[in-house]
Short mmCIF file of C-alpha atoms in Angstrom, two decimals:
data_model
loop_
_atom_site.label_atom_id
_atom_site.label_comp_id
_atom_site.label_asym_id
_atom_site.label_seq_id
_atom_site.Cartn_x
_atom_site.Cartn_y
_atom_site.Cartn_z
CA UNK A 169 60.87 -43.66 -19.16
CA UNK A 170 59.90 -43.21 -15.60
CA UNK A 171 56.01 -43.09 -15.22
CA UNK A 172 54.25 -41.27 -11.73
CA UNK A 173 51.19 -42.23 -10.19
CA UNK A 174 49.14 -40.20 -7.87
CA UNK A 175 45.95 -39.55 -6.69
CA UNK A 176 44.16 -37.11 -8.83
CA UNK A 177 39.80 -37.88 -8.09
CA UNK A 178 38.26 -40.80 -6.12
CA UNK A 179 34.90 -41.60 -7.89
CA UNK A 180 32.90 -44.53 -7.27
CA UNK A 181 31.37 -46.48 -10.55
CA UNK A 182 27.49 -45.90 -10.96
CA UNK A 183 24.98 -45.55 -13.69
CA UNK A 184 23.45 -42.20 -13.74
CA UNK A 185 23.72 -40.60 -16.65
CA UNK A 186 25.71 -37.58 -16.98
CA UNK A 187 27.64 -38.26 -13.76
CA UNK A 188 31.12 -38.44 -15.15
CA UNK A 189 33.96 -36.13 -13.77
CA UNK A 190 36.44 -34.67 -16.04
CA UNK A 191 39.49 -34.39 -14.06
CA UNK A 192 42.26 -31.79 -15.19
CA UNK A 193 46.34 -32.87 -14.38
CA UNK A 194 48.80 -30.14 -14.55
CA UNK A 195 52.05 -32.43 -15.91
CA UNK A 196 54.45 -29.68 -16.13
CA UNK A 197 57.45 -30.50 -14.94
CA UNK A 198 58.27 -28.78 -11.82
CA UNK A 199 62.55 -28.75 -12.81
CA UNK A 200 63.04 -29.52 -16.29
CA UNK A 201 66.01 -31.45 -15.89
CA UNK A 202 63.85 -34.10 -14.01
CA UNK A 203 61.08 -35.64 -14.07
CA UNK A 204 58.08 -34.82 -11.36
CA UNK A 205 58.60 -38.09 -9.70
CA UNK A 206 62.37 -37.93 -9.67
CA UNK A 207 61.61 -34.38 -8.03
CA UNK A 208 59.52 -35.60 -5.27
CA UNK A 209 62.00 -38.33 -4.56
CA UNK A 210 64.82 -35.88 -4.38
CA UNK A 211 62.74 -33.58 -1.84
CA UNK A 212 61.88 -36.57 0.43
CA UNK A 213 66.02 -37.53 0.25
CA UNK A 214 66.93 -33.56 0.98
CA UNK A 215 63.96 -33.91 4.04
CA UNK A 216 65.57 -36.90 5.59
CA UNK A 217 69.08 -35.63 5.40
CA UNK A 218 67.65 -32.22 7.14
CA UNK A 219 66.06 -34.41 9.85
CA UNK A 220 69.58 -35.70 11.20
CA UNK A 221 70.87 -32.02 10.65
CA UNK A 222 68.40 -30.84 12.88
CA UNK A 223 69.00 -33.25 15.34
CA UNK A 224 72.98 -33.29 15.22
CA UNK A 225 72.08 -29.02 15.74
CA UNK A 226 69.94 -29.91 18.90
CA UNK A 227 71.92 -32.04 20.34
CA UNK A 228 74.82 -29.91 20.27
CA UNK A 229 72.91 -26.57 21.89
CA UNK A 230 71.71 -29.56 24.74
CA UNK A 231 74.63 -30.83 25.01
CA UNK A 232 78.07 -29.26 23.73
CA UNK A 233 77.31 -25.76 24.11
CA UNK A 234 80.60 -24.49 25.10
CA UNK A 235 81.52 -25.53 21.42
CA UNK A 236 77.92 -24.98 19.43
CA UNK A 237 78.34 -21.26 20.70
CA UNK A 238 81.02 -20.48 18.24
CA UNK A 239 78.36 -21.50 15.62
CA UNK A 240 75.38 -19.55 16.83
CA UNK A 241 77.53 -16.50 16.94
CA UNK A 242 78.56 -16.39 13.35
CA UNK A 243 75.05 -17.01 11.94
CA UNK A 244 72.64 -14.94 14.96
CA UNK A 245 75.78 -12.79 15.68
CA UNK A 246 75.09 -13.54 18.83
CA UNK A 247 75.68 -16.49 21.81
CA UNK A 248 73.62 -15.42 24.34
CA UNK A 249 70.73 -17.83 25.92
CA UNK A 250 67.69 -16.01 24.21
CA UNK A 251 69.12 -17.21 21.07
CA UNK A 252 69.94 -21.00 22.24
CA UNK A 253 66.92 -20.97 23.74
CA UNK A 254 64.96 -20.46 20.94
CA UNK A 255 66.94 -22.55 18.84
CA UNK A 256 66.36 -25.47 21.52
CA UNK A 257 62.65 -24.87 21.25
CA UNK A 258 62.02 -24.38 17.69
CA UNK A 259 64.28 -27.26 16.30
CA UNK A 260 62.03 -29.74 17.44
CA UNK A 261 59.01 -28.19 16.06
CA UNK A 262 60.55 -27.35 12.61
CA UNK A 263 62.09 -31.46 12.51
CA UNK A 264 58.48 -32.52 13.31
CA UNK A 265 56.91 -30.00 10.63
CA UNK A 266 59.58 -31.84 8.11
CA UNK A 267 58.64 -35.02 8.90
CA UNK A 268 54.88 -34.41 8.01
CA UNK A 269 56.34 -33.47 4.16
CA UNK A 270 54.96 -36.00 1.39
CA UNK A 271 55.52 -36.55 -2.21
CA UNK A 272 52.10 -34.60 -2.63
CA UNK A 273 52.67 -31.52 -0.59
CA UNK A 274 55.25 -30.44 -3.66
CA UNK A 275 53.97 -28.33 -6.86
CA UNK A 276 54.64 -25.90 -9.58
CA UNK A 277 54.69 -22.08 -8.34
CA UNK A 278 51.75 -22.20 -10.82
CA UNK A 279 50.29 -25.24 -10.71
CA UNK A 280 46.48 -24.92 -10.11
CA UNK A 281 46.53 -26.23 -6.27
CA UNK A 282 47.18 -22.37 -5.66
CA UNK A 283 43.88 -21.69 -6.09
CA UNK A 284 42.85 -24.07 -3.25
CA UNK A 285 44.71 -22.08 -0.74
CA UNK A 286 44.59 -19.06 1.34
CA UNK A 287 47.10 -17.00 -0.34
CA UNK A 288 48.57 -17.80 -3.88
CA UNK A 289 52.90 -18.20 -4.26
CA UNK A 290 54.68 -15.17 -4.68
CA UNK A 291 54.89 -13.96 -8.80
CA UNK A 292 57.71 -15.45 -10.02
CA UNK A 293 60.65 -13.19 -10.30
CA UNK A 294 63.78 -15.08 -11.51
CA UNK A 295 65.21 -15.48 -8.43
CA UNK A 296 62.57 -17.35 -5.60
CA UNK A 297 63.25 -20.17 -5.10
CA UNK A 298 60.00 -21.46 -3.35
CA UNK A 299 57.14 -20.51 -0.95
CA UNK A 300 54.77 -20.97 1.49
CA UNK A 301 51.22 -19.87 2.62
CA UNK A 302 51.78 -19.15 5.91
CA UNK A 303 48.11 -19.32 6.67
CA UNK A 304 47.53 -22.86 5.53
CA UNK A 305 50.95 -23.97 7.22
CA UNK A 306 49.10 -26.87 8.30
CA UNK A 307 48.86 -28.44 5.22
CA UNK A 308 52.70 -28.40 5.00
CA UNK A 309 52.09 -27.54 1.08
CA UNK A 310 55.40 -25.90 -0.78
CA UNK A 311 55.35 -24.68 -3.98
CA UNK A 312 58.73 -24.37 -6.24
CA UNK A 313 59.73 -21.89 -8.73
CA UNK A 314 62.32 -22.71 -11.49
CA UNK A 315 65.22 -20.95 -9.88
CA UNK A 316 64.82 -23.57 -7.06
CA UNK A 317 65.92 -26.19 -9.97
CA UNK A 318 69.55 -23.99 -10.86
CA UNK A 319 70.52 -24.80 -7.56
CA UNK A 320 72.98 -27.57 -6.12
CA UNK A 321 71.23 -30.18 -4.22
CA UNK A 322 73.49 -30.42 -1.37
CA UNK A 323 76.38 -28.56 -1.79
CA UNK A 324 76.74 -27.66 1.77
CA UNK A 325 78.60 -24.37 1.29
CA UNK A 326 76.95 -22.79 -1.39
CA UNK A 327 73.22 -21.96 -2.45
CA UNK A 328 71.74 -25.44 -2.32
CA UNK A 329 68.20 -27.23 -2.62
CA UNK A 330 68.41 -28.56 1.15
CA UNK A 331 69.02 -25.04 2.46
CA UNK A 332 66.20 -23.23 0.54
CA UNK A 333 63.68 -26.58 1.32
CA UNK A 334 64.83 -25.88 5.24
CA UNK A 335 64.40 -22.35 4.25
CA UNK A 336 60.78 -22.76 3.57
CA UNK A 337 59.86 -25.13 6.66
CA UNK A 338 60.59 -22.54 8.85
CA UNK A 339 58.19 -19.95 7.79
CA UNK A 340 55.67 -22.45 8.96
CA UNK A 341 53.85 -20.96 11.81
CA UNK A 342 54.21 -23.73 14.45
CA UNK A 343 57.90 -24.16 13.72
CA UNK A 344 59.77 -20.20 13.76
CA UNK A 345 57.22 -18.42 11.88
CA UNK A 346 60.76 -16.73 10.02
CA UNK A 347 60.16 -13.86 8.28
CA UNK A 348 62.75 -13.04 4.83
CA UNK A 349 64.73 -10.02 6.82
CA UNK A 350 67.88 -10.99 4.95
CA UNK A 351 68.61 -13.51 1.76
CA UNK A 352 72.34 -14.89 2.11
CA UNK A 353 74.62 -17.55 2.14
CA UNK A 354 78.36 -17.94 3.30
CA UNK A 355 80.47 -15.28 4.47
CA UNK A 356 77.57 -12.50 3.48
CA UNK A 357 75.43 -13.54 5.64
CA UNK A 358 77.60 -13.90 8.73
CA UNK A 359 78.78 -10.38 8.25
CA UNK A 360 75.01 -9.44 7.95
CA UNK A 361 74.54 -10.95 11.16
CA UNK A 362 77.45 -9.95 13.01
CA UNK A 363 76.14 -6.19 12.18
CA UNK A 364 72.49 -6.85 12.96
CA UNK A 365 72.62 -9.41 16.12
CA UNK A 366 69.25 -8.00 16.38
CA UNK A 367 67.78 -8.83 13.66
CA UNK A 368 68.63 -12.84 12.83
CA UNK A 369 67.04 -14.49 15.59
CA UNK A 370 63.24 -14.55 12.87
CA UNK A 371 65.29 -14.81 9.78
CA UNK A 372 64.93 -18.05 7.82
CA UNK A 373 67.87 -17.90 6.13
CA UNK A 374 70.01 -17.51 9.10
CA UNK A 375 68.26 -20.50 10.92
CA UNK A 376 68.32 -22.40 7.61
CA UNK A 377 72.34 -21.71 7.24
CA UNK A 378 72.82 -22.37 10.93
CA UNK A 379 71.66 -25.79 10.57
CA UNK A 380 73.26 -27.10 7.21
CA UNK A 381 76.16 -24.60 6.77
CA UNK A 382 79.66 -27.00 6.27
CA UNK A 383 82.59 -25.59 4.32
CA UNK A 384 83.52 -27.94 1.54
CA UNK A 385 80.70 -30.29 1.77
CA UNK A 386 78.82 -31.96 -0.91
CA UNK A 387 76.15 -34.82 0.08
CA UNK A 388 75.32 -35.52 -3.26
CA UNK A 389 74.14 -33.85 -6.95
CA UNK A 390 70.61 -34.15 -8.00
CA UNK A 391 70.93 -37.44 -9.81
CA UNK A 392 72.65 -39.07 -7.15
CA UNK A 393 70.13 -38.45 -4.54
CA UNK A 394 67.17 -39.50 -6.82
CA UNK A 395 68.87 -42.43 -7.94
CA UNK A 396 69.68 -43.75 -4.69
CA UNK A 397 67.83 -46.32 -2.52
#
């Protein structure tokens, strides 16, 4: 069985009477098919791998750009320097938003952390995945519904945990401050874009998909990632 430990109260021992805390713990499990401390290693593997994405994606609008183009057209439907620009700018800021992630910036859509916030997550409709307050973007907190868990982890060219977790880190403030114009994946979304060139430059989706897109690409399933060293 594998037993989490966190910090849930700091408390220091005295002997007035009636000066005891009670302390409530919401255990749920935020994907059934895992424990909470499995999860949490899982997100901290999908962050890392999204760090050297980022930077591979940086590096190539610095420094290859006569080839990244190609790739910023099919997912802004556009190549022009606004775009790159912005990409070259906000990259940086989203990797070092990433980095900030811990194991205890991860909860339950429901879990009662909401109500220390500024907005509570988005009701849960079947299909979110996981959210944001934009507001408290500082804190870096993410909360995750159960669709999030239906996903593959890193199945690079279909709906996948490390997309939707980029997904999210973008909405942060300081790093695009992406708006939801468009939901996609795959060829969907790059006809979406080449019809609305406009439109893709704020959308997370598009940014998220620009960075880990890769036909035919699988870094690992759930277990695997959680189980590794």
């Amino acid at each position: 069985m594998t037993q989490e430990y966190f910090e849930v109260h700091t408390s220091m021992t005295n002997t007035v009477e009636g000066s005891s805390v009670t302390v409530d713990v919401n255990t749920a499990r935020i994907c059934e098919n895992m424990t909470n401390a499995q999860f949490r290693i899982l997100i901290m593997k999908l962050r890392d791998i999204a760090v050297k994405m980022i930077d591979v994606r940086h590096g190539a609008l610095l420094n290859t750009w006569t080839t990244e183009k190609q790739r910023v057209k099919t997912w802004f439907g556009s190549e022009d320097e606004q775009i790159r620009q912005m990409l070259i700018d906000g990259l940086p800021r989203l990797k070092a938003a990433m980095l900030e992630l811990n194991p205890g910036k991860f909860f339950r859509f429901d879990d009662e952390k909401g109500q220390t916030t500024s907005c509570l997550p988005s009701v849960d409709n079947g299909n979110t995945d996981a959210a944001i307050c934009k507001p408290d973007s500082k804190r870096r907190i993410i909360y995750f519904f159960p669709h999030f868990c239906t996903s593959h982890a890193a199945k690079l060219d279909d709906e996948n945990k490390l997309k939707n977790l980029i997904h999210e880190c973008t909405h942060f403030t300081d790093t695009f401050n992406s708006d939801d114009v468009a939901y996609g994946y795959g060829k969907a979304l790059q006809i979406w874009a080449s019809m609305n060139p406009t439109k893709t430059a704020n959308n997370a989706d598009s940014i998220a998909c620009y960075i880990t897109y890769q036909e035919s690409a699988n870094l690992g399933t759930d277990a695997e990632l959680y189980g590794s060293k």
